[in-house]
Amino acid sequence: MRIAIDAMGGDHAPKSTVEGALAAAKEWSDIELILVGRKEELEPLLKEAPANITLHHAEEVIEAEDEPTRAVKRKKDASMVVAGRLVHDGLADAMISAGNTGALMTTGLFVVGRMEGIKRPALAPMIPTLDGRGVLALDLGANMDSKPEYLAQFAVMGSIYRRKVHGLENPRVGLLNVGTEPGKGNELTKAAYPLLEGLPINFVGNVEARDVLTGACDVLVCDGFAGNILLKSLEGTAGALFSLLKQEFTKSLKNKLAAAVLMPSMRGLKQMMDYKAHGAAPLLGLGGLVLKAHGSSDGEAFMNAVRQAREAVKAKLNDSIAEEISREQVGQ
Amino acid sequence: MRIAIDAMGGDHAPKSTVEGALAAAKEWSDIELILVGRKEELEPLLKEAPANITLHHAEEVIEAEDEPTRAVKRKKDASMVVAGRLVHDGLADAMISAGNTGALMTTGLFVVGRMEGIKRPALAPMIPTLDGRGVLALDLGANMDSKPEYLAQFAVMGSIYRRKVHGLENPRVGLLNVGTEPGKGNELTKAAYPLLEGLPINFVGNVEARDVLTGACDVLVCDGFAGNILLKSLEGTAGALFSLLKQEFTKSLKNKLAAAVLMPSMRGLKQMMDYKAHGAAPLLGLGGLVLKAHGSSDGEAFMNAVRQAREAVKAKLNDSIAEEISREQVGQ
């Protein structure tokens, strides 16, 4: 299988992307990695590259500050766009990028292209949970105003992803809502509820925001607006609490000494709550697999993203999604 | 001024309501408190009541488990409904209840009645912030699907409340959104943005969920759905973190000893993050002032709710809101 990597995307690229690619190519002999980016910068880093890494030149780079849609339109020879084209043309089975998120979603939609029958692709990061299973939340992307049938498609795609890529047998799918009773919610969630009930998934009903972290479900379905509010308030609250704790813990010498003992535990917790550390987020519902790695990814994070891509391609994730969507006429 | 108290509402009623009323009546001689509830239960507690407390009998009680709309409709002689009627009839300037939230919103809407020109009343609790100022968030009530003009009215009402009741000079009003740039958001927030810009308030633009706790604004405007997701994920994350910390801190004897030193700080933090402890939430946009005290309120919490009601009535909160809404034709 062939996996394209946007070698220029991410805060530490191309060092991080090349390091990750080298490690992954060594680990798995059944993959071919295509590093897409500026030859001049990549070649020096790839002197002792194994045979299953190839370089694909792309002259331009989309920057973090670029306006997404315009950047994808104008920079036709950007590493991200070229990687997307490889997927579109069937020359790669998957692509990974740690670049500009908006630009990657635009690349997914307009370069890779939507999967037939899918109304809206969805960005699906993992949110850490207390029980360590994590929850795949979708959509955390650009679909600010969703329709009930989009949510139904998100539910099916998320459920298949967790089954095929994470090996969960019967993933519990929840609908982000303001109460657990079926009649609760806004117009969107009230209309989505019966649609989700009718799907061949393990729908566990409405899930309140406060129960997400305790692991109430394995897949959390929501529109992009509510999902953003959820994710950013998790992030904000955790950050605020840690900074408050730090303040309290350095108030006196006594506190400082006690806090020093607890520091390793605190650091572990902080890491656990950092959703960015929990792997690359798939963009589901496209003609090929696209994975968004976090901007700050290092070599190890890229290697892990390759692992995810490999699992998904091996498990024929996209074929399963396409089949299920068309067989059940989900959202049609 | 007269303030009606639903003496039967709350987990610790009527002990808590009577205690709070006694303390408040003693503290402020310019108020008359009307305790509404079952005579048989209240009289024994009121033996040495000062002259500015009167008892108003109401035979029934709305329970926490009651279905809100039905309860308000059927239990016409419930303490909450009777207190609402006193406000509607001009026999009380404000009412306070720690009872069933849904029933209180129904009482507000159908017994007290909407203020002229107001499309939707809003429930506005305070969310604690790191800088200690707190943020008044509205709507956290029943308006799941808002319209831009409702949000505009929320902005005006919240701004006036913080000015009149909390004494903030120029409260910063923010719009809960997924990014800080003006063009960000869903259809609702994109349409609300220019409306808020046009109001005679200190509109500071979009506020992301992660910046709410750090005190990015004094009034946070949102629809009831997004507000619920925000508040419950703050609550859930704080709860999850504290339980994780507890787990870590009791892992070994060394940790336990260190944690014991830090316990007072931790407890303080936990309390600080508990939005329920931050006073009663006004229901804004009604014909009279209605305050929702938390269900677990004790005597002190009720006394504080009376303090809030007294400030609001003294400051002619409702007249100011009515004037501003009609003068500026907000949401019309």
XYZ file of C-alpha atoms in Angstrom:
664
model
C 0.000 0.000 0.000
C 1.144 3.545 -0.674
C 0.895 6.343 1.854
C 1.675 9.939 0.885
C 3.096 12.264 3.511
C 2.938 16.036 3.223
C 6.594 16.326 4.179
C 6.469 20.116 4.590
C 3.447 20.292 6.947
C 3.802 20.833 10.695
C 5.829 22.942 13.097
C 8.877 20.680 12.940
C 8.745 19.695 9.274
C 10.563 18.449 7.346
C 12.752 17.006 10.119
C 9.777 15.422 11.895
C 8.127 14.047 8.770
C 11.330 12.468 7.485
C 12.178 10.965 10.877
C 8.710 9.497 11.178
C 8.820 8.166 7.635
C 12.227 6.531 8.136
C 11.062 4.794 11.312
C 7.793 3.665 9.749
C 9.393 2.407 6.544
C 11.755 0.300 8.613
C 8.991 -1.062 10.828
C 6.557 -2.077 8.105
C 7.836 -3.582 4.905
C 4.366 -3.780 3.367
C 4.107 -0.013 2.949
C 5.559 2.417 0.434
C 5.899 5.956 1.680
C 5.836 8.895 -0.696
C 7.337 12.028 0.848
C 5.905 15.046 -0.921
C 7.820 18.317 -0.699
C 10.833 20.360 -1.706
C 13.544 18.122 -3.080
C 16.335 20.460 -1.944
C 15.211 20.226 1.642
C 14.271 16.573 1.719
C 17.106 14.940 -0.170
C 19.807 15.790 2.393
C 17.680 14.186 5.103
C 17.018 11.061 3.080
C 20.571 9.927 2.302
C 20.170 6.480 3.765
C 16.507 6.011 3.068
C 15.267 2.459 2.575
C 13.806 1.428 -0.783
C 10.198 1.798 0.356
C 10.512 5.576 0.682
C 10.291 7.693 -2.444
C 10.473 11.432 -2.880
C 7.879 13.362 -4.857
C 8.869 16.953 -5.529
C 6.430 19.770 -4.803
C 7.671 23.323 -5.078
C 5.272 25.198 -2.781
C 4.251 25.012 0.869
C 0.968 26.019 2.501
C 1.751 27.945 5.663
C -0.143 27.858 8.955
C -1.191 31.491 8.448
C -2.505 31.002 4.898
C -6.212 31.494 4.270
C -7.270 27.867 3.624
C -9.485 28.003 0.556
C -7.383 30.568 -1.260
C -4.158 28.754 -0.451
C -5.403 25.444 -1.847
C -6.713 27.175 -4.964
C -3.605 29.200 -5.690
C -0.784 26.981 -4.515
C -1.507 24.128 -6.865
C 2.000 22.804 -6.422
C 1.929 22.851 -2.618
C 3.071 19.646 -0.903
C -0.345 19.194 0.743
C -2.267 19.670 -2.482
C 0.068 17.391 -4.439
C -0.305 14.663 -1.786
C -4.069 15.039 -2.092
C -3.825 14.695 -5.860
C -1.844 11.459 -5.471
C -4.736 10.071 -3.428
C -7.312 11.353 -5.881
C -5.465 9.772 -8.805
C -5.158 6.422 -7.055
C -1.376 6.756 -6.776
C -1.626 6.710 -2.978
C -4.124 4.957 -0.695
C -3.861 7.504 2.078
C -2.243 10.816 2.925
C -1.019 12.327 6.175
C -0.482 16.021 6.880
C 0.306 18.066 9.970
C -0.258 21.306 8.062
C -2.969 23.995 8.165
C -6.185 22.205 9.250
C -8.537 24.338 7.199
C -6.397 23.888 4.107
C -6.322 20.129 4.651
C -10.114 20.007 4.870
C -10.291 22.056 1.671
C -7.774 19.723 0.035
C -9.870 16.769 1.166
C -13.063 18.218 -0.245
C -11.796 19.702 -3.509
C -8.658 17.733 -4.389
C -9.226 14.257 -2.949
C -12.983 14.604 -3.356
C -15.996 13.363 -1.442
C -16.927 9.701 -1.276
C -20.030 8.964 -3.336
C -23.180 9.339 -1.263
C -21.495 11.295 1.519
C -23.031 14.718 2.124
C -20.282 16.156 4.311
C -16.877 14.752 5.242
C -16.094 14.997 8.964
C -12.943 15.584 10.978
C -12.807 13.036 13.786
C -10.183 13.515 16.531
C -9.978 11.339 19.615
C -10.872 12.961 22.936
C -9.185 11.267 25.910
C -11.458 9.696 28.533
C -10.879 8.639 32.130
C -11.162 4.948 31.294
C -8.403 5.261 28.707
C -10.579 4.124 25.765
C -10.990 7.612 24.375
C -13.904 8.788 22.265
C -13.879 9.542 18.550
C -15.766 12.806 18.162
C -17.170 13.941 14.834
C -17.598 16.419 13.364
C -14.892 18.652 14.767
C -14.361 20.231 11.390
C -15.980 22.723 9.100
C -19.634 21.663 9.233
C -20.897 24.412 11.493
C -24.531 23.983 10.526
C -25.312 20.305 10.230
C -28.455 18.533 9.141
C -29.840 15.403 10.817
C -28.791 13.253 7.860
C -25.186 14.471 8.128
C -25.166 13.356 11.748
C -26.489 9.947 10.696
C -23.617 9.582 8.230
C -21.120 10.718 10.889
C -22.478 8.001 13.191
C -21.950 5.271 10.606
C -18.478 6.482 9.600
C -17.315 6.867 13.203
C -18.642 3.475 14.184
C -16.883 1.727 11.282
C -13.627 3.582 12.013
C -13.563 2.464 15.635
C -14.374 -1.103 14.626
C -11.930 -1.368 11.752
C -9.034 0.754 12.963
C -9.278 0.486 16.757
C -10.675 -3.054 16.870
C -13.667 -2.223 19.102
C -16.259 -4.898 18.628
C -19.478 -3.002 19.082
C -18.616 0.688 19.513
C -21.159 2.669 21.516
C -22.358 5.669 19.529
C -23.718 8.644 21.472
C -25.361 11.889 20.369
C -24.013 15.010 22.107
C -27.026 16.609 23.753
C -28.318 18.637 26.694
C -30.043 15.753 28.475
C -30.191 11.992 28.254
C -33.929 11.635 27.572
C -34.846 11.046 23.888
C -37.014 14.182 23.574
C -34.241 16.566 24.690
C -32.263 18.956 22.564
C -32.452 21.457 19.773
C -34.184 20.904 16.445
C -31.093 19.219 15.023
C -30.563 16.650 17.763
C -34.274 15.971 18.160
C -34.497 15.138 14.463
C -31.232 13.178 14.439
C -32.186 10.913 17.363
C -34.707 8.715 15.500
C -32.383 8.524 12.480
C -29.569 7.204 14.678
C -31.966 4.752 16.317
C -32.753 3.293 12.921
C -29.140 2.643 11.942
C -27.310 -0.696 12.229
C -25.026 0.731 14.927
C -24.892 0.419 18.714
C -26.659 3.712 19.442
C -26.638 4.392 23.185
C -28.719 7.565 23.019
C -28.000 11.114 24.089
C -24.774 11.884 25.931
C -24.356 15.012 28.043
C -21.175 17.045 27.806
C -20.273 16.233 31.410
C -20.301 12.481 30.695
C -18.020 12.561 27.667
C -14.808 12.380 29.718
C -16.030 9.517 31.841
C -16.357 7.410 28.709
C -20.110 7.313 28.123
C -19.558 6.346 24.472
C -16.881 5.363 21.953
C -18.140 7.589 19.153
C -19.641 11.006 19.836
C -21.768 12.526 17.107
C -22.216 16.304 16.988
C -22.273 19.269 14.661
C -19.038 21.183 14.211
C -20.157 24.131 16.312
C -21.179 22.159 19.400
C -18.152 19.893 18.987
C -15.830 22.880 18.988
C -17.460 24.310 22.129
C -17.084 20.931 23.834
C -13.478 20.329 22.851
C -12.287 23.848 23.577
C -13.964 23.979 26.929
C -12.397 20.660 27.918
C -9.080 22.078 26.848
C -9.672 25.443 28.543
C -10.863 23.955 31.825
C -7.962 21.523 32.041
C -5.514 24.321 31.265
C -7.109 26.665 33.791
C -7.113 24.036 36.517
C -3.491 23.160 35.979
C -2.463 26.785 36.130
C -4.513 27.285 39.305
C -2.955 24.210 40.862
C 0.481 25.470 39.971
C -0.320 28.796 41.605
C -1.558 27.117 44.785
C 1.276 24.625 44.868
C 3.966 27.286 44.813
C 2.337 29.524 47.412
C 4.527 28.411 50.311
C 7.663 26.370 50.842
C 5.573 23.645 52.482
C 3.328 23.488 49.443
C 6.304 23.500 47.091
C 7.871 20.519 48.804
C 4.625 18.571 48.798
C 3.967 19.455 45.167
C 7.411 18.221 44.149
C 6.447 14.735 45.323
C 3.265 14.846 43.260
C 4.806 16.385 40.133
C 5.238 13.148 38.154
C 1.576 12.294 38.708
C 0.532 15.786 37.705
C 2.568 15.666 34.541
C 1.049 12.303 33.639
C -2.420 13.721 34.114
C -1.689 16.778 32.063
C -0.451 14.606 29.244
C -3.493 12.390 29.510
C -5.818 15.377 29.187
C -4.013 16.681 26.121
C -6.228 15.588 23.254
C -3.571 16.633 20.777
C -1.384 13.767 21.948
C -3.981 11.178 21.044
C -3.048 10.375 17.474
C -3.936 11.802 14.107
C -7.548 12.654 13.303
C -9.085 11.032 10.237
C -11.062 13.094 7.772
C -13.852 10.625 7.062
C -16.094 10.519 4.011
C -13.535 11.296 1.315
C -12.586 9.305 -1.778
C -9.349 8.301 -0.029
C -8.077 8.285 3.495
C -6.792 11.617 4.805
C -5.237 11.904 8.274
C -4.636 15.171 10.098
C -1.628 14.941 12.395
C -1.244 17.639 15.012
C 0.851 20.647 14.051
C 3.366 19.982 16.793
C 3.903 16.343 15.760
C 7.418 14.963 16.111
C 8.897 11.940 14.366
C 7.165 9.521 16.701
C 3.785 11.142 16.144
C 4.277 10.811 12.377
C 5.233 7.164 12.731
C 2.038 6.631 14.736
C 0.024 8.395 12.068
C 1.506 6.016 9.489
C 0.477 3.134 11.741
C -3.106 4.450 11.785
C -3.152 4.925 8.026
C -1.783 1.409 7.512
C -4.434 -0.125 9.786
C -7.192 1.769 8.019
C -6.018 0.818 4.533
C -5.452 -2.814 5.528
C -8.936 -2.956 7.015
C -10.395 -1.453 3.821
C -11.994 1.289 5.893
C -13.243 3.307 2.956
C -14.779 0.335 1.172
C -16.678 -0.553 4.343
C -17.953 2.987 4.756
C -19.020 3.209 1.103
C -20.812 -0.146 1.307
C -22.655 0.656 4.513
C -23.703 4.107 3.366
C -25.099 2.821 0.095
C -26.634 -0.394 1.485
C -28.478 1.375 4.286
C -29.127 4.480 2.208
C -27.907 6.482 5.203
C -28.647 10.153 4.815
C -29.998 9.703 1.275
C -39.772 46.619 48.461
C -41.356 43.203 48.653
C -39.583 39.979 47.824
C -41.475 36.686 47.650
C -39.644 33.494 48.554
C -40.815 30.085 47.452
C -40.350 28.718 50.964
C -40.849 25.080 49.940
C -38.322 24.970 47.061
C -34.875 23.416 47.431
C -33.279 20.352 48.966
C -33.204 21.806 52.466
C -36.486 23.735 52.438
C -38.234 25.015 54.423
C -35.428 25.137 57.026
C -33.024 26.820 54.593
C -35.529 29.311 53.207
C -36.714 30.400 56.641
C -33.172 30.718 57.985
C -32.176 32.810 54.991
C -35.284 34.975 55.299
C -34.725 35.599 59.007
C -31.137 36.664 58.436
C -32.037 38.878 55.487
C -34.984 40.533 57.225
C -32.712 41.418 60.109
C -29.957 42.739 57.851
C -32.092 44.945 55.625
C -34.949 46.895 57.127
C -36.033 48.289 53.755
C -37.325 44.925 52.538
C -40.479 42.978 53.253
C -40.167 39.248 52.751
C -43.159 37.131 51.856
C -42.599 33.464 52.617
C -44.884 31.411 50.414
C -45.686 27.858 51.483
C -47.460 25.514 53.844
C -48.523 27.339 56.975
C -48.289 24.221 59.149
C -44.648 23.758 58.272
C -43.572 27.380 58.249
C -45.312 28.761 61.340
C -43.320 26.696 63.858
C -40.096 27.963 62.292
C -41.214 31.580 62.324
C -42.058 32.043 66.017
C -39.756 34.976 66.543
C -39.962 36.437 63.097
C -39.445 40.184 62.729
C -42.271 42.349 61.429
C -40.888 42.529 57.899
C -41.518 38.823 57.282
C -45.009 37.704 56.413
C -46.359 34.276 55.647
C -48.462 33.567 52.569
C -50.073 30.149 52.625
C -49.838 27.861 49.602
C -51.059 24.320 49.913
C -49.086 22.504 47.224
C -45.414 21.949 46.422
C -43.749 21.328 43.057
C -41.253 18.514 43.473
C -37.853 18.166 41.794
C -39.115 15.137 39.856
C -42.287 16.814 38.562
C -42.626 17.358 34.828
C -42.254 21.187 34.689
C -45.045 22.343 32.367
C -47.620 19.931 33.699
C -46.753 20.701 37.312
C -47.141 24.450 36.852
C -50.427 23.936 35.007
C -51.945 21.524 37.506
C -50.577 22.662 40.846
C -52.071 26.126 40.746
C -51.681 26.438 44.495
C -48.029 25.416 44.578
C -45.697 27.728 46.534
C -43.636 28.502 43.411
C -46.678 29.328 41.283
C -48.249 31.446 44.033
C -44.999 33.397 44.458
C -44.989 33.973 40.691
C -48.554 35.226 40.878
C -47.603 37.722 43.595
C -45.004 39.143 41.228
C -47.418 39.177 38.311
C -50.050 40.983 40.385
C -47.573 43.598 41.566
C -47.769 42.346 45.165
C -44.071 41.475 45.091
C -41.191 43.088 43.197
C -39.169 39.913 42.942
C -39.300 36.219 43.707
C -36.667 33.669 44.657
C -36.944 29.913 44.299
C -34.543 26.996 44.694
C -37.096 24.573 43.279
C -37.390 22.667 39.992
C -35.571 24.785 37.351
C -37.838 23.831 34.466
C -40.925 24.598 36.537
C -39.496 27.961 37.542
C -38.860 28.877 33.906
C -42.422 27.831 33.098
C -43.698 29.881 36.040
C -41.671 32.834 34.786
C -43.045 32.571 31.277
C -46.681 31.748 31.993
C -47.376 33.088 35.494
C -45.095 36.119 35.849
C -45.194 36.755 32.118
C -42.731 38.148 29.594
C -41.592 41.732 29.623
C -43.083 43.693 26.727
C -40.846 43.551 23.670
C -38.809 40.590 24.919
C -38.888 37.581 22.595
C -37.436 35.018 24.972
C -36.547 35.301 28.655
C -33.102 33.905 29.489
C -31.613 32.091 32.470
C -28.301 33.708 33.359
C -26.051 31.932 35.873
C -22.561 33.113 36.749
C -19.668 30.943 35.602
C -16.569 31.353 37.786
C -13.425 32.663 36.105
C -9.761 32.580 37.078
C -9.628 36.320 37.717
C -12.499 36.056 40.200
C -14.824 38.394 38.267
C -16.976 35.594 36.919
C -18.973 35.732 33.716
C -22.754 36.000 33.393
C -23.737 33.483 30.721
C -27.059 33.607 28.927
C -29.033 31.789 27.846
C -28.511 28.678 29.951
C -32.195 27.951 29.926
C -34.830 26.583 27.640
C -34.082 28.427 24.390
C -32.446 25.567 22.521
C -32.894 27.095 19.087
C -32.197 30.790 19.262
C -32.494 33.478 16.625
C -29.993 36.312 16.165
C -32.439 38.825 17.617
C -32.838 36.755 20.800
C -29.070 36.869 21.241
C -29.133 40.644 20.790
C -31.706 40.945 23.562
C -29.672 38.609 25.781
C -26.668 40.871 25.257
C -28.549 43.971 26.356
C -30.160 42.287 29.365
C -26.917 40.714 30.541
C -25.013 43.940 30.151
C -27.553 45.915 32.178
C -27.644 43.247 34.890
C -23.889 43.328 35.382
C -23.906 47.102 35.452
C -26.868 47.541 37.757
C -26.519 44.545 40.075
C -22.782 43.882 40.072
C -21.669 47.477 39.635
C -19.404 46.835 36.627
C -18.931 50.060 34.777
C -18.628 48.934 31.207
C -19.198 45.172 31.121
C -17.478 43.391 28.235
C -19.987 41.372 26.237
C -18.706 38.398 24.231
C -20.385 36.049 21.775
C -19.606 32.348 22.344
C -18.118 31.155 19.085
C -15.634 28.797 17.437
C -13.039 31.433 16.593
C -12.321 35.051 17.389
C -12.505 36.459 13.834
C -15.815 38.193 12.964
C -16.652 35.855 10.060
C -16.437 32.680 12.172
C -19.280 30.519 13.389
C -22.554 28.937 12.431
C -25.443 30.739 10.771
C -26.738 31.950 14.136
C -23.521 33.509 15.416
C -22.580 34.928 12.018
C -25.932 36.727 11.878
C -25.811 37.775 15.536
C -22.353 39.350 15.295
C -23.348 42.510 13.346
C -26.448 42.906 15.527
C -24.297 42.910 18.670
C -21.881 45.334 17.035
C -24.739 47.779 16.511
C -25.881 47.776 20.151
C -24.985 50.385 22.765
C -22.957 47.826 24.713
C -19.254 47.104 25.095
C -19.173 44.251 22.571
C -15.731 42.627 22.576
C -16.439 40.207 19.750
C -16.340 36.429 19.569
C -15.089 34.471 22.562
C -13.849 30.902 22.240
C -14.897 28.299 24.788
C -11.325 27.903 26.010
C -11.107 31.609 26.920
C -14.277 31.777 28.988
C -12.586 30.650 32.214
C -9.720 33.060 31.854
C -12.198 35.920 31.968
C -12.337 37.070 28.341
C -15.679 38.795 28.967
C -18.157 39.736 31.705
C -21.262 38.673 29.798
C -21.272 35.648 27.507
C -24.061 35.457 24.953
C -25.043 32.046 23.546
C -27.990 29.886 22.638
C -29.225 27.449 25.267
C -27.799 24.411 23.491
C -24.243 25.693 23.138
C -24.409 27.197 26.627
C -25.362 23.856 28.093
C -22.508 22.088 26.274
C -20.092 24.713 27.580
C -21.269 24.675 31.186
C -21.550 20.905 31.448
C -18.181 20.313 29.924
C -16.586 22.780 32.348
C -18.309 20.931 35.143
C -17.438 17.494 33.763
C -13.786 18.320 33.137
C -13.292 19.840 36.574
C -14.980 16.837 38.183
C -12.940 14.362 36.137
C -9.681 16.120 36.930
C -10.365 16.219 40.643
C -11.211 12.539 40.698
C -8.053 11.734 38.721
C -5.973 13.837 41.090
C -7.515 12.059 44.055
C -6.649 8.722 42.468
C -3.063 9.768 41.861
C -2.677 11.402 45.246
C -3.672 8.276 47.162
C -1.521 5.893 45.141
C 1.303 5.680 47.662
C 1.957 6.697 51.260
C 4.414 9.319 50.024
C 1.770 10.802 47.748
C -0.831 10.699 50.501
C 1.362 12.673 52.869
C 2.166 15.260 50.236
C -1.468 15.526 49.212
C -2.539 16.137 52.813
C -0.466 19.312 52.824
C -2.132 20.497 49.642
C -5.675 19.500 50.593
C -6.864 22.937 51.760
C -5.716 24.471 48.465
C -7.393 21.710 46.506
C -10.649 22.141 48.340
C -10.539 25.876 47.724
C -10.022 25.267 44.034
C -12.818 22.768 43.859
C -15.151 25.243 45.467
C -14.000 27.988 43.144
C -14.790 25.832 40.096
C -18.265 24.999 41.376
C -20.518 27.299 39.423
C -23.444 26.337 41.637
C -21.834 28.189 44.508
C -21.783 31.488 42.656
C -25.121 32.970 43.642
C -28.614 32.751 42.282
C -29.227 32.990 38.539
C -31.623 35.668 37.320
C -34.290 34.836 34.797
C -34.100 37.971 32.683
C -36.778 39.401 30.424
C -39.836 38.772 32.603
C -42.434 41.225 33.912
C -40.826 40.976 37.355
C -37.545 39.777 38.731
C -37.219 36.004 39.185
C -34.102 34.480 40.763
C -33.206 30.803 40.611
C -31.244 29.735 43.685
C -29.418 26.430 43.487
C -31.310 23.390 44.748
C -28.770 22.727 47.461
C -28.923 26.296 48.835
C -28.601 26.692 52.586
C -29.712 29.644 54.694
C -26.680 31.693 53.725
C -27.278 31.092 50.018
C -30.864 32.288 50.423
C -29.739 35.370 52.264
C -27.364 36.081 49.392
C -30.161 35.581 46.893
C -32.213 38.159 48.807
C -29.239 40.494 48.634
C -29.146 40.064 44.834
C -32.890 40.615 44.522
C -32.668 43.738 46.703
C -29.826 45.187 44.599
C -31.718 44.506 41.398
C -34.961 46.042 42.622
C -33.192 49.046 44.121
C -31.365 49.598 40.842
C -34.650 49.372 38.918
C -33.146 46.611 36.785
C -36.335 45.764 34.953
C -37.192 49.392 34.131
C -33.727 49.830 32.663
C -34.053 46.707 30.558
C -37.501 47.696 29.318
C -36.318 51.207 28.431
C -33.238 50.054 26.596
C -35.054 47.360 24.648
C -37.762 49.754 23.486
C -35.498 52.757 22.883
C -33.023 50.815 20.779
C -35.708 48.599 19.282
C -33.434 45.651 20.076
C -34.623 42.474 18.416
C -37.788 44.140 17.082
